[in-house]
PDB file of C-alpha atoms in Angstrom:
ATOM      1  CA  MET W   1     -10.068  -1.004 -12.051  1.00  0.00           C
ATOM      2  CA  ILE W   2      -7.284   1.625 -12.484  1.00  0.00           C
ATOM      3  CA  LYS W   3      -6.710   2.604 -16.150  1.00  0.00           C
ATOM      4  CA  GLY W   4      -3.620   0.907 -17.428  1.00  0.00           C
ATOM      5  CA  PHE W   5      -2.812  -1.009 -14.269  1.00  0.00           C
ATOM      6  CA  LYS W   6      -3.498  -4.521 -13.102  1.00  0.00           C
ATOM      7  CA  LEU W   7      -2.203  -5.835  -9.788  1.00  0.00           C
ATOM      8  CA  ASP W   8      -0.026  -8.896 -10.328  1.00  0.00           C
ATOM      9  CA  GLN W   9       1.669 -11.557  -8.258  1.00  0.00           C
ATOM     10  CA  GLU W  10       5.031  -9.617  -8.033  1.00  0.00           C
ATOM     11  CA  LEU W  11       3.265  -6.718  -6.292  1.00  0.00           C
ATOM     12  CA  VAL W  12       1.632  -8.808  -3.639  1.00  0.00           C
ATOM     13  CA  CYS W  13       3.731  -9.752  -0.574  1.00  0.00           C
ATOM     14  CA  PHE W  14       3.226 -11.550   2.736  1.00  0.00           C
ATOM     15  CA  GLU W  15       5.496 -10.773   5.633  1.00  0.00           C
ATOM     16  CA  LYS W  16       5.869 -11.895   9.305  1.00  0.00           C
ATOM     17  CA  GLY W  17       6.364  -8.275  10.404  1.00  0.00           C
ATOM     18  CA  PHE W  18       8.924  -5.516  10.576  1.00  0.00           C
ATOM     19  CA  ALA W  19      11.119  -3.984  13.247  1.00  0.00           C
ATOM     20  CA  THR W  20      10.107  -0.491  12.320  1.00  0.00           C
ATOM     21  CA  TRP W  21       7.419   1.257  10.149  1.00  0.00           C
ATOM     22  CA  GLN W  22      10.283   2.645   8.027  1.00  0.00           C
ATOM     23  CA  ASP W  23      11.383  -0.994   7.240  1.00  0.00           C
ATOM     24  CA  ALA W  24       7.724  -1.792   6.379  1.00  0.00           C
ATOM     25  CA  ILE W  25       7.401   1.101   3.936  1.00  0.00           C
ATOM     26  CA  ARG W  26      10.793   0.188   2.279  1.00  0.00           C
ATOM     27  CA  ALA W  27       9.702  -3.386   1.898  1.00  0.00           C
ATOM     28  CA  SER W  28       6.283  -2.578   0.652  1.00  0.00           C
ATOM     29  CA  ALA W  29       7.831  -0.259  -2.110  1.00  0.00           C
ATOM     30  CA  ARG W  30      10.665  -2.631  -3.086  1.00  0.00           C
ATOM     31  CA  LYS W  31       8.909  -4.268  -6.088  1.00  0.00           C
ATOM     32  CA  LEU W  32       7.425  -0.908  -7.182  1.00  0.00           C
ATOM     33  CA  VAL W  33      10.995   0.415  -7.385  1.00  0.00           C
ATOM     34  CA  GLU W  34      12.266  -2.704  -9.160  1.00  0.00           C
ATOM     35  CA  GLN W  35       9.552  -2.528 -11.721  1.00  0.00           C
ATOM     36  CA  GLY W  36      10.017   1.194 -12.413  1.00  0.00           C
ATOM     37  CA  TYR W  37       6.818   2.554 -10.786  1.00  0.00           C
ATOM     38  CA  MET W  38       8.906   4.815  -8.474  1.00  0.00           C
ATOM     39  CA  THR W  39      12.370   5.758  -7.544  1.00  0.00           C
ATOM     40  CA  GLU W  40      14.239   5.314  -4.258  1.00  0.00           C
ATOM     41  CA  SER W  41      13.863   9.056  -3.678  1.00  0.00           C
ATOM     42  CA  TYR W  42      10.042   8.537  -3.717  1.00  0.00           C
ATOM     43  CA  VAL W  43      10.472   5.848  -1.024  1.00  0.00           C
ATOM     44  CA  ASP W  44      12.518   8.253   1.154  1.00  0.00           C
ATOM     45  CA  ALA W  45       9.835  10.849   0.571  1.00  0.00           C
ATOM     46  CA  MET W  46       7.105   8.523   1.873  1.00  0.00           C
ATOM     47  CA  ILE W  47       9.100   7.998   5.068  1.00  0.00           C
ATOM     48  CA  GLU W  48       9.789  11.760   5.386  1.00  0.00           C
ATOM     49  CA  VAL W  49       6.098  12.624   5.053  1.00  0.00           C
ATOM     50  CA  VAL W  50       5.220  10.354   7.990  1.00  0.00           C
ATOM     51  CA  ASN W  51       8.125  11.861   9.998  1.00  0.00           C
ATOM     52  CA  GLU W  52       6.797  15.269   9.274  1.00  0.00           C
ATOM     53  CA  HIS W  53       3.008  14.797   9.526  1.00  0.00           C
ATOM     54  CA  GLY W  54       2.605  11.723  11.673  1.00  0.00           C
ATOM     55  CA  PRO W  55       0.862   8.409  10.952  1.00  0.00           C
ATOM     56  CA  TYR W  56      -1.967   9.967   8.712  1.00  0.00           C
ATOM     57  CA  ILE W  57      -1.215   7.092   6.199  1.00  0.00           C
ATOM     58  CA  VAL W  58      -3.172   4.790   8.468  1.00  0.00           C
ATOM     59  CA  ILE W  59      -6.562   5.462   6.874  1.00  0.00           C
ATOM     60  CA  ALA W  60      -8.615   2.805   8.720  1.00  0.00           C
ATOM     61  CA  PRO W  61      -8.190   0.144  11.243  1.00  0.00           C
ATOM     62  CA  ASN W  62      -5.339  -2.177  10.033  1.00  0.00           C
ATOM     63  CA  ILE W  63      -4.860  -0.306   6.751  1.00  0.00           C
ATOM     64  CA  ALA W  64      -1.981   2.031   5.865  1.00  0.00           C
ATOM     65  CA  MET W  65      -1.529   3.626   2.453  1.00  0.00           C
ATOM     66  CA  PRO W  66       2.076   4.959   2.123  1.00  0.00           C
ATOM     67  CA  HIS W  67       2.474   7.528  -0.613  1.00  0.00           C
ATOM     68  CA  ALA W  68       4.212  10.866  -1.367  1.00  0.00           C
ATOM     69  CA  ARG W  69       3.953  13.797  -3.800  1.00  0.00           C
ATOM     70  CA  PRO W  70       4.223  12.655  -7.410  1.00  0.00           C
ATOM     71  CA  GLU W  71       7.164  15.008  -8.159  1.00  0.00           C
ATOM     72  CA  LYS W  72       9.227  13.104  -5.481  1.00  0.00           C
ATOM     73  CA  GLY W  73       9.826  10.170  -7.897  1.00  0.00           C
ATOM     74  CA  ALA W  74       6.581   8.564  -9.019  1.00  0.00           C
ATOM     75  CA  LYS W  75       7.126   7.226 -12.541  1.00  0.00           C
ATOM     76  CA  LYS W  76       3.975   5.369 -13.353  1.00  0.00           C
ATOM     77  CA  VAL W  77       0.623   4.576 -11.756  1.00  0.00           C
ATOM     78  CA  GLY W  78       0.402   1.498  -9.664  1.00  0.00           C
ATOM     79  CA  PHE W  79       0.263   0.016  -6.209  1.00  0.00           C
ATOM     80  CA  SER W  80       1.523  -2.923  -4.139  1.00  0.00           C
ATOM     81  CA  VAL W  81      -0.168  -4.843  -1.397  1.00  0.00           C
ATOM     82  CA  THR W  82       1.717  -6.064   1.623  1.00  0.00           C
ATOM     83  CA  VAL W  83       0.084  -8.104   4.360  1.00  0.00           C
ATOM     84  CA  THR W  84       1.831  -8.695   7.684  1.00  0.00           C
ATOM     85  CA  GLU W  85       1.145 -11.282  10.409  1.00  0.00           C
ATOM     86  CA  THR W  86       2.044  -8.808  13.151  1.00  0.00           C
ATOM     87  CA  PRO W  87       0.865  -5.179  12.942  1.00  0.00           C
ATOM     88  CA  VAL W  88       3.252  -2.402  11.836  1.00  0.00           C
ATOM     89  CA  GLU W  89       3.262   0.325  14.548  1.00  0.00           C
ATOM     90  CA  PHE W  90       3.211   3.712  12.879  1.00  0.00           C
ATOM     91  CA  ALA W  91       2.671   5.212  16.410  1.00  0.00           C
ATOM     92  CA  LYS W  92       2.262   3.833  19.951  1.00  0.00           C
ATOM     93  CA  ASP W  93      -1.472   4.218  19.762  1.00  0.00           C
ATOM     94  CA  PRO W  94      -3.007   0.927  18.476  1.00  0.00           C
ATOM     95  CA  ALA W  95      -5.270   3.022  16.245  1.00  0.00           C
ATOM     96  CA  TYR W  96      -2.161   3.563  14.115  1.00  0.00           C
ATOM     97  CA  HIS W  97      -1.176  -0.050  13.762  1.00  0.00           C
ATOM     98  CA  ALA W  98      -1.730  -1.716  10.421  1.00  0.00           C
ATOM     99  CA  ARG W  99      -1.373  -5.207   8.862  1.00  0.00           C
ATOM    100  CA  LEU W 100      -2.323  -4.157   5.355  1.00  0.00           C
ATOM    101  CA  LEU W 101      -0.056  -1.692   3.489  1.00  0.00           C
ATOM    102  CA  VAL W 102      -1.273  -0.496   0.106  1.00  0.00           C
ATOM    103  CA  THR W 103       1.672   1.413  -1.251  1.00  0.00           C
ATOM    104  CA  LEU W 104       0.760   3.917  -4.020  1.00  0.00           C
ATOM    105  CA  SER W 105       2.637   5.408  -6.885  1.00  0.00           C
ATOM    106  CA  CYS W 106       0.658   8.339  -8.358  1.00  0.00           C
ATOM    107  CA  VAL W 107       2.051  10.422 -11.128  1.00  0.00           C
ATOM    108  CA  ASP W 108      -0.413  13.343 -10.662  1.00  0.00           C
ATOM    109  CA  SER W 109      -3.409  14.609  -8.605  1.00  0.00           C
ATOM    110  CA  ASN W 110      -5.916  13.127 -11.155  1.00  0.00           C
ATOM    111  CA  THR W 111      -4.517   9.655 -11.007  1.00  0.00           C
ATOM    112  CA  HIS W 112      -4.217   9.935  -7.230  1.00  0.00           C
ATOM    113  CA  LEU W 113      -7.961  10.631  -7.023  1.00  0.00           C
ATOM    114  CA  GLU W 114      -8.837   7.857  -9.512  1.00  0.00           C
ATOM    115  CA  MET W 115      -6.753   5.413  -7.587  1.00  0.00           C
ATOM    116  CA  MET W 116      -8.192   6.318  -4.199  1.00  0.00           C
ATOM    117  CA  GLN W 117     -11.706   5.906  -5.520  1.00  0.00           C
ATOM    118  CA  ALA W 118     -10.995   2.603  -7.013  1.00  0.00           C
ATOM    119  CA  LEU W 119      -9.190   1.378  -3.809  1.00  0.00           C
ATOM    120  CA  VAL W 120     -11.988   2.543  -1.536  1.00  0.00           C
ATOM    121  CA  GLU W 121     -14.289   0.036  -3.327  1.00  0.00           C
ATOM    122  CA  VAL W 122     -12.120  -2.746  -1.783  1.00  0.00           C
ATOM    123  CA  LEU W 123     -10.773  -1.179   1.322  1.00  0.00           C
ATOM    124  CA  GLY W 124     -14.107   0.396   2.319  1.00  0.00           C
ATOM    125  CA  ASP W 125     -15.599  -3.162   2.483  1.00  0.00           C
ATOM    126  CA  GLU W 126     -14.889  -4.804   5.844  1.00  0.00           C
ATOM    127  CA  THR W 127     -15.585  -8.201   4.555  1.00  0.00           C
ATOM    128  CA  GLN W 128     -13.073  -7.811   1.678  1.00  0.00           C
ATOM    129  CA  VAL W 129     -10.489  -6.317   4.087  1.00  0.00           C
ATOM    130  CA  GLN W 130     -10.934  -9.300   6.380  1.00  0.00           C
ATOM    131  CA  THR W 131     -10.489 -11.708   3.487  1.00  0.00           C
ATOM    132  CA  ILE W 132      -7.237 -10.005   2.590  1.00  0.00           C
ATOM    133  CA  LEU W 133      -5.993 -10.135   6.182  1.00  0.00           C
ATOM    134  CA  GLU W 134      -6.820 -13.812   6.538  1.00  0.00           C
ATOM    135  CA  THR W 135      -5.605 -15.246   3.282  1.00  0.00           C
ATOM    136  CA  ASP W 136      -2.208 -16.411   2.261  1.00  0.00           C
ATOM    137  CA  ASP W 137      -3.131 -16.699  -1.377  1.00  0.00           C
ATOM    138  CA  LYS W 138      -1.969 -13.939  -3.730  1.00  0.00           C
ATOM    139  CA  GLU W 139      -4.569 -14.790  -6.342  1.00  0.00           C
ATOM    140  CA  THR W 140      -7.384 -14.089  -3.881  1.00  0.00           C
ATOM    141  CA  ILE W 141      -5.993 -10.619  -3.248  1.00  0.00           C
ATOM    142  CA  ILE W 142      -5.369  -9.973  -6.958  1.00  0.00           C
ATOM    143  CA  LYS W 143      -8.949 -10.881  -7.919  1.00  0.00           C
ATOM    144  CA  LEU W 144     -10.332  -8.539  -5.236  1.00  0.00           C
ATOM    145  CA  PHE W 145      -8.327  -5.582  -6.314  1.00  0.00           C
ATOM    146  CA  ASN W 146      -8.630  -6.256 -10.010  1.00  0.00           C
ATOM    147  CA  LYS W 147     -12.471  -6.798  -9.580  1.00  0.00           C
ATOM    148  CA  GLU W 148     -12.474 -10.346 -10.899  1.00  0.00           C
ATOM    149  CA  VAL W 149     -14.746 -11.579  -8.047  1.00  0.00           C
TER     150      VAL W 149
END
């Protein structure tokens, strides 16, 4: 799917919910930081971008894609998937609530475009998104994103 990256169990997470969208972004990035995909400063930058520009990271109903500029601390290409039971409210308007966070680490604009194109194949398919939102099985999610289905 994405050159040099395969989603694995460590990068898929299920959560009840979060008190704030900032907590959601931090939690969705935790394994990416631990595995060396990004730095803590990159996580801070993802939060700052939403503070500055609003909830533009909510790219479709129920889907948020936290990310920041590569120079803010992206180390290698990858992403994590976090699914919540209760929606994360990135703004009061329900159009900016999301249960699926796909947190990106892109090292340059080329990998950003490549990753977006690959992710759109999954996230642009309502049936696949519904499967992700309804499952509690990490393998199901991994297979969808790694194109093993």
